[in-house]
Amino acid sequence: MKTLIKIAWRNLWRNRRRTLLTVASVVLALVLALFMRSMQLGSYEQMIKAGVNQVGYLQIHSKGYWEEQSIDRAFFDKDSIDAALKSTSGISKTLPFLQTFSLASYGNLTKGVLVDGIKPDKEDSQTNLSGKIVKGDYLTKSEHSVIIGDKLAQYLKMDVGDSLVLIGQGFRGITAYGIYPISGIFHLPSLQMNSQLVYMNLKDAQAFVYPYQEGLLTGISVFLNDPDHLPQVKKSLLTKLGKHYEATSWKVMLSDILQAIEVDNVSGELMLFILYIVVAFSIFSTILMMTMERSKQYSVMISVGMQRWQLVLVSMIETVIISLLGVLIGLLIISPVLYYFHENPIPLAGSMADLYLQFNIKPVLPFSVKPHIFASQTTIIFILSLVSVLYPVVFISRFNILNASRH
Amino acid sequence: MSIIETKGVYKTYNTTKVPVNAVNGVDLKIEEGEFTAIVGPSGSGKTTLLNMLSGLDLPTRGDIFIENTNLKGLSSSQLIDFRLNNIGFVFQAYNLIPVLTVKENTEFIMFLQKVPKRERQKRVKELLGAVGIGDKMDYKPSQLSGGQQQRVAVARALASRPKYIIADEPTANLDSVSTSELLELMAQMNKKYNTTFIFATHDQRVMDKARRILTIEDGKILKDEQFDR
Ligand SMILES: Nc1ncnc2c1ncn2[C@@H]1O[C@H](COP(=O)(O)OP(=O)(O)OP(=O)(O)O)[C@@H](O)[C@H]1O
Ligand SMILES: [Mg+2]
């Protein structure tokens, strides 16, 4: 074995330039593949993270709410729900909310809005909403006021201190009505949110929608310590809550984002595929030339008593050395780069940025450094080189030693 | 018992339009310690016969026995192992593995035979000394002359302790000085180790050294002469 490795190693360095070129092509492919993958998957992770940060890993609703988001499918926050949440392990935080559509008017201007009743402190600690205030103040617990997006303020020609009139459908067919002073104006990355959202205290929202009984909610966002525990948490919550409730996971709630990701991912994979074909071809042609030019040497070796499988082994060792070298050098080069961009995300512009903003995600590009990306790209390169070694395997096991030594 | 015995050996090539009987009924016995040349005009079947005697090729008809083994009965990988353990080779060209040093080349077959390292090194030293390359053990083949390369090939063939050594025109690529040196060497080794040598040649000088000359024409043995030298 040692001698076989020695032969393989020296074979490779007999034509130093060709070997180095082949190694370089492996390096280049791995570097490009990892760069592309890390960037792409990093952006997906970023999107999902931002999305989950907004809606939670799962939400508890009254059964059927997610399908048809009507205020009539709101539910009252009962002790049993609190108990269920408290007794389920793995939950890091819960955010109750009450959302309802309503008309907002000021002066003679009117616009449809989404009223979102939240717990100001809890919401802030999750999404840093107070940091998005561009004018006035964030919601306080006691105050009977609202904050609105800057686009909405602009449309309704309102400013901090003006009073917003909200009219909508309340719970159980009543009319919801209220006047709220604007304490602050926020600016979120998403245009849609800036022109539609009205945040108020959960208590105020509950009084707005149904003043006769406290504790009305449309949902509770649930955050987890470890996202991997989602299935268990979901199952456990559903059993405890019973059949009148549903637990909707982020994959359902963020299906738009996931779909956009999937479409985008296909193009990325296509690029990778092309890249791989190029490397495979490069490795293959080197192996092919090495095999062809050595057919005389091979025939001598078999004549004197070397088994064909031993020659096959030599070829395989050569290929493994090439790809191993390529992969190692490639990883050495690209890893620091990826870690750098992981720590210092690239700011985005243009249509990509718009896409992010639509989903209310900060338009930056952090690179992913998940181990599976490295593992999968490296594995693919190895598989490719093993495939290219099939040629010498077939060649060596078939070729006629007498023909090869004749000329 | 003879080390090689052929019985009614034929080799017919059907690759051309007219079938060629390259070897056309050869019955032959070769005894241990022979130093035998096979001579004959180009195309007379020397290479074809040697290839069959060395298990590189099988007869179309007839049998070849190496001591008790009928080569026909071996699978192709058994045949490789048989060559490894019984037959030494010196080819006309492309003899040595270019990426290995002289010493490693000489060791190579013993390595395939799984000869222990200590023994390998002992034989390498002895044989490379005997063929006069002892001071160039770490050279690559490309740094040696053709004659020197052939000496290494002889050393390599001997190192594996074969029953006999087959050499197809071993001097064809050599100048006259190297030719006589190599012949002298082979004759010496033949005496020293009592190793059987069978070689094909066109070269009169080579014939002059042989103790037995088989003359072959159109695949048939015409003459079988013994010389006392
Ligand atoms: N693979 C083959 N296919 C067809 N014909 C072949 C093949 N090998 C040899 N022959 C033919 O068999 C005959 C004997 O060839 P061989 O090579 O044994 O002759 P040789 O005595 O070694 O000649 P030389 O002195 O030129 O080396 C020739 O007519 C040759 O053309
Ligand atoms: Mg010949």
XYZ file of C-alpha atoms and ligand atoms in Angstrom:
668
model
C 0.000 0.000 0.000
C 2.782 2.379 0.914
C 4.481 1.684 -2.387
C 1.211 2.214 -4.246
C 0.752 5.567 -2.549
C 4.333 6.432 -3.381
C 3.800 5.576 -7.029
C 0.560 7.556 -7.148
C 2.123 10.578 -5.493
C 5.134 10.584 -7.804
C 2.933 10.006 -10.843
C 1.093 13.171 -9.976
C 4.220 15.259 -9.623
C 5.743 14.016 -12.828
C 3.534 16.482 -14.627
C 3.513 19.133 -11.980
C 1.803 21.782 -14.028
C -1.128 19.664 -15.062
C -1.665 18.397 -11.542
C -1.529 21.911 -10.146
C -4.008 23.107 -12.742
C -6.394 20.341 -11.828
C -6.015 21.054 -8.138
C -6.600 24.716 -8.935
C -9.820 23.905 -10.729
C -11.025 21.972 -7.705
C -10.032 24.865 -5.459
C -11.799 27.355 -7.680
C -14.957 25.293 -7.882
C -15.106 24.729 -4.160
C -14.417 28.377 -3.412
C -17.080 29.556 -5.836
C -19.579 26.932 -4.737
C -19.096 27.683 -1.070
C -19.220 31.413 -1.625
C -22.450 31.171 -3.593
C -24.017 28.688 -1.252
C -23.006 30.456 1.899
C -24.337 33.735 0.556
C -27.563 32.273 -0.700
C -28.351 30.135 2.314
C -27.243 32.961 4.572
C -29.792 35.239 2.960
C -32.473 32.593 3.408
C -31.581 32.139 7.040
C -31.757 35.887 7.439
C -35.196 36.032 5.864
C -36.525 33.218 7.967
C -34.991 34.598 11.125
C -36.556 37.970 10.541
C -39.869 36.385 9.714
C -39.878 34.146 12.744
C -38.840 37.048 14.915
C -42.024 38.767 13.836
C -44.564 35.977 14.053
C -42.983 33.489 16.446
C -42.148 29.842 15.892
C -45.778 29.097 16.274
C -48.999 30.865 17.017
C -51.980 29.734 18.962
C -55.294 30.691 17.493
C -58.870 29.712 17.817
C -59.431 26.853 15.401
C -59.755 28.046 11.788
C -58.386 31.542 12.380
C -55.334 31.162 10.136
C -57.520 30.090 7.214
C -59.972 32.916 7.697
C -58.649 35.766 9.764
C -61.808 37.263 11.099
C -62.334 38.979 14.411
C -65.178 36.557 14.998
C -62.568 33.855 15.451
C -60.995 35.644 18.407
C -60.881 33.897 21.767
C -60.721 34.865 25.419
C -57.466 34.385 27.220
C -58.291 31.796 29.837
C -56.263 30.505 32.765
C -56.190 27.121 31.100
C -54.265 28.612 28.175
C -51.765 30.255 30.482
C -51.375 26.995 32.351
C -50.812 25.074 29.131
C -48.146 27.524 28.015
C -46.452 27.590 31.400
C -46.355 23.832 31.763
C -44.831 23.210 28.340
C -41.070 23.122 28.438
C -38.942 24.727 25.757
C -40.958 27.930 25.448
C -38.877 31.057 25.885
C -41.501 33.725 25.448
C -45.144 34.292 24.514
C -46.684 37.397 22.958
C -50.469 37.684 23.050
C -52.018 39.943 20.418
C -55.309 41.073 19.043
C -55.409 42.057 15.376
C -58.364 43.432 13.493
C -59.005 45.360 10.327
C -60.564 48.731 10.670
C -61.059 52.088 8.994
C -58.857 54.945 10.115
C -59.817 58.497 9.449
C -58.579 61.951 10.137
C -60.300 65.020 8.841
C -61.910 63.931 5.582
C -59.289 61.272 4.798
C -59.930 57.572 5.397
C -57.846 54.446 4.949
C -58.106 50.752 5.787
C -55.633 49.718 8.477
C -54.628 46.753 10.562
C -55.002 47.457 14.249
C -52.504 45.441 16.228
C -53.006 45.258 19.962
C -49.747 44.356 21.662
C -48.008 44.319 25.010
C -45.630 47.219 24.417
C -42.762 46.000 26.637
C -42.826 42.418 25.476
C -43.171 43.375 21.828
C -40.327 45.823 22.156
C -38.017 43.268 23.651
C -38.761 40.957 20.739
C -38.749 43.296 17.748
C -37.231 46.514 19.108
C -40.274 48.426 17.901
C -39.401 51.424 20.070
C -36.178 51.732 18.104
C -38.190 52.268 14.922
C -39.934 55.388 16.267
C -38.926 58.349 14.149
C -41.103 60.957 15.810
C -42.789 61.195 19.211
C -42.759 58.374 21.751
C -43.311 54.656 21.873
C -46.420 53.196 23.512
C -46.495 53.082 27.286
C -48.540 50.608 29.275
C -51.025 53.011 30.707
C -51.555 55.554 27.989
C -54.551 55.374 25.721
C -52.726 56.156 22.481
C -51.504 54.619 19.219
C -48.405 54.673 17.082
C -48.686 54.589 13.303
C -46.398 54.130 10.327
C -44.882 57.175 8.637
C -46.569 56.434 5.302
C -49.950 56.249 6.970
C -49.266 59.500 8.797
C -48.299 61.100 5.532
C -51.441 59.818 3.800
C -53.763 60.973 6.532
C -51.724 64.178 6.955
C -51.361 63.537 10.672
C -48.683 64.326 13.163
C -47.862 63.386 16.728
C -50.596 64.663 19.030
C -53.377 64.504 16.422
C -56.291 62.179 17.159
C -57.038 59.198 14.949
C -60.563 57.890 14.590
C -60.948 54.144 14.188
C -64.175 52.475 13.124
C -64.522 48.816 12.450
C -66.320 45.606 13.069
C -66.068 44.448 16.645
C -66.449 41.030 18.192
C -69.851 39.349 17.999
C -71.250 41.822 15.497
C -70.867 44.990 17.505
C -69.366 48.111 16.003
C -65.927 49.031 17.228
C -65.253 52.691 17.612
C -62.561 54.792 19.262
C -60.526 57.975 19.148
C -56.826 57.710 19.871
C -54.137 60.354 20.096
C -50.969 59.565 18.171
C -48.026 59.306 20.526
C -45.462 58.302 17.954
C -44.702 57.597 14.327
C -42.560 54.613 13.348
C -40.694 53.588 10.259
C -40.317 49.908 9.462
C -38.427 48.524 6.446
C -41.648 47.355 4.800
C -43.731 49.818 2.846
C -46.865 47.803 3.448
C -46.404 47.937 7.194
C -45.640 51.631 7.176
C -48.836 52.414 5.340
C -51.168 50.004 7.132
C -50.185 49.330 10.700
C -51.605 50.903 13.799
C -50.163 49.641 17.070
C -51.935 50.132 20.349
C -51.923 48.673 23.816
C -53.481 45.238 23.932
C -55.894 46.446 26.590
C -57.020 49.340 24.391
C -57.483 47.038 21.427
C -59.552 44.668 23.519
C -61.726 47.546 24.723
C -62.019 48.766 21.127
C -63.191 45.439 19.744
C -65.300 44.197 22.676
C -65.650 46.445 25.709
C -67.890 44.021 27.615
C -65.346 41.417 28.601
C -61.598 41.528 29.111
C -58.962 39.324 27.587
C -59.955 38.938 23.936
C -57.105 37.742 21.668
C -56.724 36.653 18.070
C -53.511 34.847 18.761
C -50.498 34.158 20.927
C -47.044 34.075 19.365
C -44.845 31.441 20.930
C -41.035 31.618 20.868
C -38.794 28.678 21.597
C -35.417 28.164 23.191
C -34.484 25.652 20.547
C -36.234 25.733 17.164
C -35.587 22.016 16.772
C -38.086 21.317 19.533
C -40.957 22.809 17.559
C -42.711 19.517 16.781
C -42.723 18.370 20.404
C -43.866 21.753 21.726
C -46.591 21.945 19.128
C -47.859 18.482 19.893
C -47.798 19.015 23.633
C -49.617 22.365 23.363
C -52.303 20.963 21.101
C -53.055 18.130 23.507
C -53.281 20.503 26.425
C -55.367 23.153 24.655
C -57.914 20.821 23.149
C -59.825 20.831 19.943
C -60.987 24.428 19.919
C -57.519 25.756 19.253
C -54.928 25.498 16.557
C -51.146 25.855 16.689
C -49.822 27.240 13.409
C -46.103 26.789 12.807
C -43.852 29.359 11.162
C -43.553 27.229 8.056
C -47.241 27.802 7.406
C -47.240 31.428 8.466
C -44.170 32.257 6.391
C -45.131 30.145 3.388
C -44.761 33.187 1.120
C -41.157 33.654 2.161
C -40.433 29.956 1.932
C -41.870 29.837 -1.555
C -39.797 32.797 -2.684
C -36.750 31.053 -1.225
C -37.503 27.849 -3.036
C -37.802 29.585 -6.390
C -34.573 31.467 -5.811
C -32.808 28.329 -4.652
C -33.453 26.538 -7.916
C -31.465 29.116 -9.848
C -28.643 28.814 -7.349
C -28.557 25.078 -7.679
C -28.482 25.348 -11.441
C -25.409 27.553 -11.250
C -23.760 25.051 -8.941
C -24.588 22.254 -11.304
C -22.840 24.032 -14.172
C -19.857 24.724 -11.971
C -19.636 21.088 -11.015
C -19.751 19.934 -14.586
C -16.758 22.141 -15.299
C -14.742 20.698 -12.398
C -15.773 17.164 -13.156
C -14.581 17.683 -16.691
C -11.274 19.075 -15.531
C -10.597 16.216 -13.131
C -11.777 13.717 -15.681
C -9.569 15.006 -18.477
C -6.501 14.959 -16.255
C -7.214 11.417 -15.151
C -7.891 10.456 -18.731
C -4.590 11.860 -19.984
C -2.678 10.333 -17.114
C -4.205 6.966 -17.890
C -3.645 7.129 -21.628
C -0.042 8.234 -21.489
C 0.796 5.517 -19.023
C -0.766 2.588 -20.815
C 2.706 1.231 -21.690
C 3.864 1.526 -18.138
C 0.678 -0.180 -17.008
C 1.215 -3.042 -19.423
C 4.749 -3.579 -18.118
C 3.473 -3.538 -14.557
C 0.767 -6.083 -15.258
C 3.201 -8.233 -17.251
C 5.610 -8.497 -14.358
C 2.837 -9.496 -11.998
C 0.916 -6.505 -10.717
C -2.785 -7.208 -10.393
C -5.113 -4.870 -12.213
C -6.904 -3.922 -9.031
C -3.624 -2.666 -7.632
C -3.297 -0.338 -10.601
C -6.885 0.754 -10.131
C -5.969 1.571 -6.565
C -3.085 3.716 -7.764
C -5.461 5.659 -10.013
C -7.910 6.108 -7.186
C -5.214 7.308 -4.845
C -4.147 9.841 -7.451
C -7.672 11.163 -7.756
C -8.176 11.280 -4.036
C -4.921 13.188 -3.615
C -5.963 15.734 -6.238
C -9.382 16.294 -4.767
C -8.142 16.239 -1.191
C -5.517 18.852 -1.978
C -8.070 20.925 -3.841
C -10.606 20.695 -1.061
C -8.107 21.487 1.689
C -6.636 24.484 -0.100
C -10.123 25.620 -1.088
C -11.374 25.420 2.489
C -8.311 27.255 3.770
C -8.920 30.066 1.334
C -12.666 30.440 1.585
C -13.387 29.757 5.259
C -11.937 33.025 6.597
C -13.752 34.932 3.862
C -17.085 33.351 4.736
C -16.574 33.957 8.446
C -15.737 37.559 7.720
C -18.952 38.078 5.765
C -20.842 36.154 8.392
C -19.697 38.628 11.012
C -19.880 41.665 8.690
C -22.927 41.251 6.467
C -22.887 42.983 3.096
C -25.510 45.759 2.801
C -27.890 45.217 -0.095
C -29.336 47.519 -2.718
C -31.708 47.275 -5.660
C -34.358 44.673 -6.265
C -32.917 42.255 -3.723
C -33.216 44.933 -1.081
C -36.822 45.605 -2.136
C -37.627 41.940 -1.754
C -36.244 41.987 1.757
C -38.157 45.130 2.607
C -41.401 43.575 1.435
C -40.933 40.970 4.101
C -39.852 43.577 6.636
C -36.310 42.200 6.712
C -33.235 44.318 7.070
C -31.564 44.393 3.643
C -28.182 42.992 4.574
C -26.532 39.779 3.514
C -24.988 37.758 6.302
C -23.174 34.650 5.026
C -24.155 31.333 6.473
C -21.387 29.271 8.025
C -23.482 26.251 8.868
C -21.274 23.137 8.808
C -23.648 21.284 6.506
C -22.862 23.692 3.669
C -19.157 22.880 3.899
C -19.884 19.204 4.310
C -22.222 18.945 1.341
C -20.021 20.880 -1.110
C -16.950 18.918 -0.088
C -18.813 15.649 -0.443
C -20.018 16.588 -3.905
C -16.462 17.322 -5.048
C -15.346 13.961 -3.729
C -18.168 12.145 -5.406
C -17.337 13.883 -8.672
C -13.728 12.807 -8.494
C -14.748 9.273 -7.665
C -16.962 9.311 -10.724
C -14.071 10.476 -12.896
C -11.985 7.599 -11.614
C -14.454 5.215 -13.208
C -12.750 5.756 -16.538
C -9.333 4.433 -15.487
C -11.059 1.663 -13.575
C -12.773 0.477 -16.718
C -9.694 1.134 -18.830
C -7.334 -0.740 -16.549
C -9.578 -3.704 -16.089
C -10.147 -4.080 -19.825
C -7.066 -3.015 -21.708
C -4.931 -5.528 -23.546
C -1.374 -5.517 -22.245
C -0.002 -6.960 -25.470
C -1.473 -4.227 -27.641
C -0.186 -1.554 -25.334
C 3.402 -2.797 -25.356
C 3.509 -3.517 -29.073
C 4.155 -0.001 -30.346
C 11.642 -32.595 -15.477
C 11.766 -29.670 -17.923
C 10.749 -26.311 -16.589
C 8.879 -25.502 -19.789
C 7.192 -27.957 -22.085
C 4.951 -27.060 -25.006
C 2.763 -29.595 -26.744
C 1.458 -28.808 -30.242
C 1.199 -25.076 -29.667
C -0.507 -22.949 -32.296
C -1.375 -19.287 -32.331
C -3.676 -18.006 -35.012
C -4.575 -14.334 -35.404
C -7.943 -13.720 -36.998
C -7.719 -9.980 -36.729
C -6.629 -9.584 -40.347
C -8.525 -10.622 -43.498
C -6.389 -13.722 -43.921
C -5.838 -15.615 -40.647
C -2.169 -15.622 -39.642
C -0.621 -18.680 -38.046
C 1.980 -16.794 -36.046
C 3.001 -19.954 -34.208
C 2.385 -23.075 -36.160
C 2.827 -26.256 -34.133
C 5.662 -25.912 -31.667
C 6.804 -28.800 -29.452
C 9.571 -27.705 -27.198
C 11.283 -28.537 -23.922
C 13.407 -26.139 -21.967
C 15.532 -27.340 -19.057
C 16.657 -25.522 -15.968
C 19.757 -23.368 -16.421
C 19.469 -22.976 -20.187
C 20.711 -19.849 -21.962
C 18.619 -20.035 -25.073
C 18.128 -17.702 -28.027
C 15.162 -17.799 -30.341
C 16.162 -16.399 -33.705
C 14.448 -15.938 -37.026
C 13.403 -13.291 -39.512
C 10.995 -10.524 -38.654
C 7.456 -11.821 -38.411
C 8.542 -15.393 -37.880
C 6.684 -15.640 -34.562
C 9.391 -15.088 -31.946
C 7.463 -12.558 -29.893
C 4.280 -14.557 -30.178
C 6.014 -17.662 -28.892
C 7.722 -15.836 -26.029
C 4.437 -14.210 -25.013
C 2.910 -17.641 -24.706
C 5.899 -19.087 -22.853
C 5.608 -16.253 -20.343
C 1.873 -16.470 -19.840
C 1.175 -13.080 -21.383
C -0.820 -14.739 -24.129
C -2.523 -18.114 -24.462
C -2.199 -20.540 -27.386
C -5.088 -20.983 -29.792
C -4.404 -24.690 -29.653
C -2.013 -26.895 -27.671
C -0.730 -26.761 -24.110
C 2.070 -25.098 -22.254
C 3.269 -26.648 -19.018
C 5.460 -24.808 -16.576
C 6.643 -27.693 -14.433
C 3.275 -29.153 -13.451
C 1.078 -26.207 -14.261
C -0.896 -26.015 -17.487
C -1.159 -22.280 -18.184
C -4.504 -22.839 -19.902
C -6.044 -23.769 -16.586
C -5.395 -20.410 -14.927
C -7.759 -17.463 -14.719
C -6.395 -14.129 -15.861
C -5.668 -12.959 -12.345
C -4.144 -16.327 -11.426
C -2.014 -15.940 -14.522
C -0.776 -12.573 -13.250
C 0.136 -14.142 -9.930
C 1.798 -17.007 -11.732
C 3.951 -14.585 -13.697
C 4.724 -12.692 -10.525
C 6.071 -15.737 -8.734
C 7.641 -17.691 -11.594
C 8.727 -15.528 -14.487
C 11.140 -12.647 -14.870
C 10.866 -10.139 -17.699
C 13.281 -7.959 -19.584
C 11.532 -5.994 -22.299
C 12.889 -4.143 -25.243
C 11.791 -0.781 -23.879
C 9.595 0.844 -21.230
C 11.024 -1.561 -18.770
C 11.321 0.500 -15.653
C 8.744 2.519 -13.797
C 9.815 6.084 -14.513
C 8.689 7.562 -11.200
C 10.587 5.092 -9.066
C 14.326 5.155 -8.394
C 16.647 2.382 -9.498
C 16.515 0.869 -6.041
C 12.707 1.097 -5.868
C 12.379 -0.385 -9.338
C 14.491 -3.335 -8.320
C 12.405 -3.757 -5.183
C 9.113 -3.397 -7.000
C 8.414 -7.014 -7.936
C 9.592 -8.248 -4.550
C 7.190 -5.789 -3.007
C 4.382 -7.305 -5.074
C 5.585 -10.716 -3.900
C 5.447 -9.459 -0.307
C 9.099 -10.224 0.319
C 10.056 -8.769 3.732
C 11.850 -5.460 3.662
C 15.130 -6.701 5.063
C 15.359 -9.430 2.439
C 14.398 -6.971 -0.301
C 17.165 -4.629 0.657
C 19.684 -7.435 0.813
C 18.849 -8.626 -2.691
C 18.737 -5.097 -4.114
C 22.191 -4.362 -2.806
C 23.629 -7.595 -4.021
C 22.063 -7.545 -7.479
C 22.578 -3.894 -8.278
C 26.189 -4.434 -7.269
C 26.369 -7.486 -9.502
C 24.992 -5.613 -12.535
C 27.320 -2.694 -11.842
C 24.722 -0.061 -10.897
C 25.441 -0.184 -7.146
C 26.514 3.464 -7.103
C 23.355 4.734 -8.856
C 20.695 3.275 -6.587
C 18.899 6.569 -6.062
C 18.887 7.641 -9.699
C 15.694 7.827 -11.677
C 15.586 5.638 -14.825
C 15.663 8.756 -17.004
C 19.071 9.592 -15.561
C 20.530 6.311 -16.819
C 21.669 5.242 -20.291
C 19.665 2.601 -22.158
C 22.259 -0.048 -21.337
C 22.213 0.845 -17.667
C 18.416 0.721 -17.647
C 18.487 -2.769 -19.131
C 20.947 -3.881 -16.434
C 18.529 -2.624 -13.812
C 15.802 -4.565 -15.593
C 17.936 -7.713 -15.385
C 18.571 -7.077 -11.700
C 14.873 -6.538 -11.137
C 14.004 -9.758 -12.948
C 16.560 -11.725 -10.957
C 15.522 -10.202 -7.652
C 12.153 -11.896 -7.787
C 13.890 -15.316 -7.978
C 11.956 -16.490 -11.054
C 12.090 -19.976 -12.541
C 13.148 -18.396 -15.824
C 13.618 -15.027 -17.439
C 12.046 -14.069 -20.740
C 13.697 -11.291 -22.737
C 12.257 -10.159 -26.058
C 14.995 -8.394 -27.989
C 16.602 -6.928 -24.871
C 19.442 -5.390 -26.862
C 17.453 -3.989 -29.770
C 17.675 -0.438 -28.460
C 21.316 -0.641 -27.403
C 24.582 0.248 -29.115
C 27.155 -2.494 -29.683
C 29.170 -1.839 -26.535
C 26.117 -1.896 -24.309
C 24.850 -4.931 -26.126
C 27.907 -7.009 -25.415
C 28.026 -5.745 -21.834
C 24.415 -6.718 -21.222
C 24.947 -10.118 -22.807
C 28.018 -10.702 -20.730
C 26.015 -9.781 -17.687
C 23.125 -12.099 -18.524
C 25.519 -14.957 -19.186
C 27.202 -14.280 -15.853
C 23.950 -14.191 -13.985
C 22.839 -17.360 -15.713
C 25.936 -19.089 -14.409
C 25.959 -17.492 -10.984
C 22.316 -18.072 -10.071
C 21.602 -20.929 -12.484
C 18.633 -18.896 -13.752
C 17.187 -19.960 -17.096
C 17.229 -17.247 -19.784
C 15.201 -17.366 -22.969
C 15.522 -14.462 -25.354
C 14.469 -13.527 -28.835
C 16.959 -11.723 -30.995
C 18.080 -10.687 -34.477
C 21.521 -9.858 -33.224
C 24.438 -12.030 -34.298
C 26.431 -11.082 -31.184
C 23.608 -12.315 -29.021
C 23.464 -15.575 -30.901
C 27.177 -16.034 -30.427
C 26.669 -16.124 -26.679
C 23.739 -18.520 -26.610
C 24.247 -22.140 -25.616
C 21.151 -23.199 -27.472
C 19.670 -21.571 -30.549
C 16.167 -22.241 -31.745
C 15.631 -21.013 -35.282
C 12.035 -20.290 -36.119
C 10.413 -19.473 -39.428
C 6.742 -19.085 -40.254
C 5.898 -20.128 -36.730
C 7.765 -23.421 -36.919
C 11.006 -24.454 -35.293
C 13.460 -25.140 -38.125
C 16.639 -25.822 -36.210
C 17.481 -26.604 -32.612
C 21.240 -26.357 -32.029
C 23.270 -26.775 -28.840
C 26.653 -25.127 -28.289
C 29.154 -25.723 -25.632
C 30.357 -22.384 -24.249
N -2.043 -8.991 -32.462
C -1.805 -9.461 -33.682
N -2.795 -9.466 -34.596
C -2.580 -9.939 -35.821
N -1.427 -10.438 -36.249
C -0.394 -10.457 -35.397
C -0.530 -9.967 -34.080
N 0.651 -10.109 -33.452
C 1.483 -10.667 -34.343
N 0.862 -10.869 -35.505
C 1.441 -11.493 -36.694
O 2.018 -12.711 -36.312
C 3.224 -12.907 -36.984
C 4.347 -13.118 -35.987
O 4.592 -11.917 -35.303
P 5.686 -11.765 -34.164
O 5.522 -10.431 -33.582
O 5.582 -12.937 -33.266
O 7.024 -11.871 -35.021
P 8.510 -11.634 -34.523
O 9.256 -12.857 -34.924
O 8.536 -11.273 -33.124
O 8.952 -10.429 -35.418
P 10.026 -9.287 -35.072
O 11.354 -9.914 -35.248
O 9.776 -8.274 -36.115
O 9.764 -8.846 -33.709
C 3.440 -11.719 -37.873
O 3.028 -12.042 -39.179
C 2.555 -10.663 -37.276
O 2.098 -9.801 -38.272
Mg 9.171 -9.579 -31.972
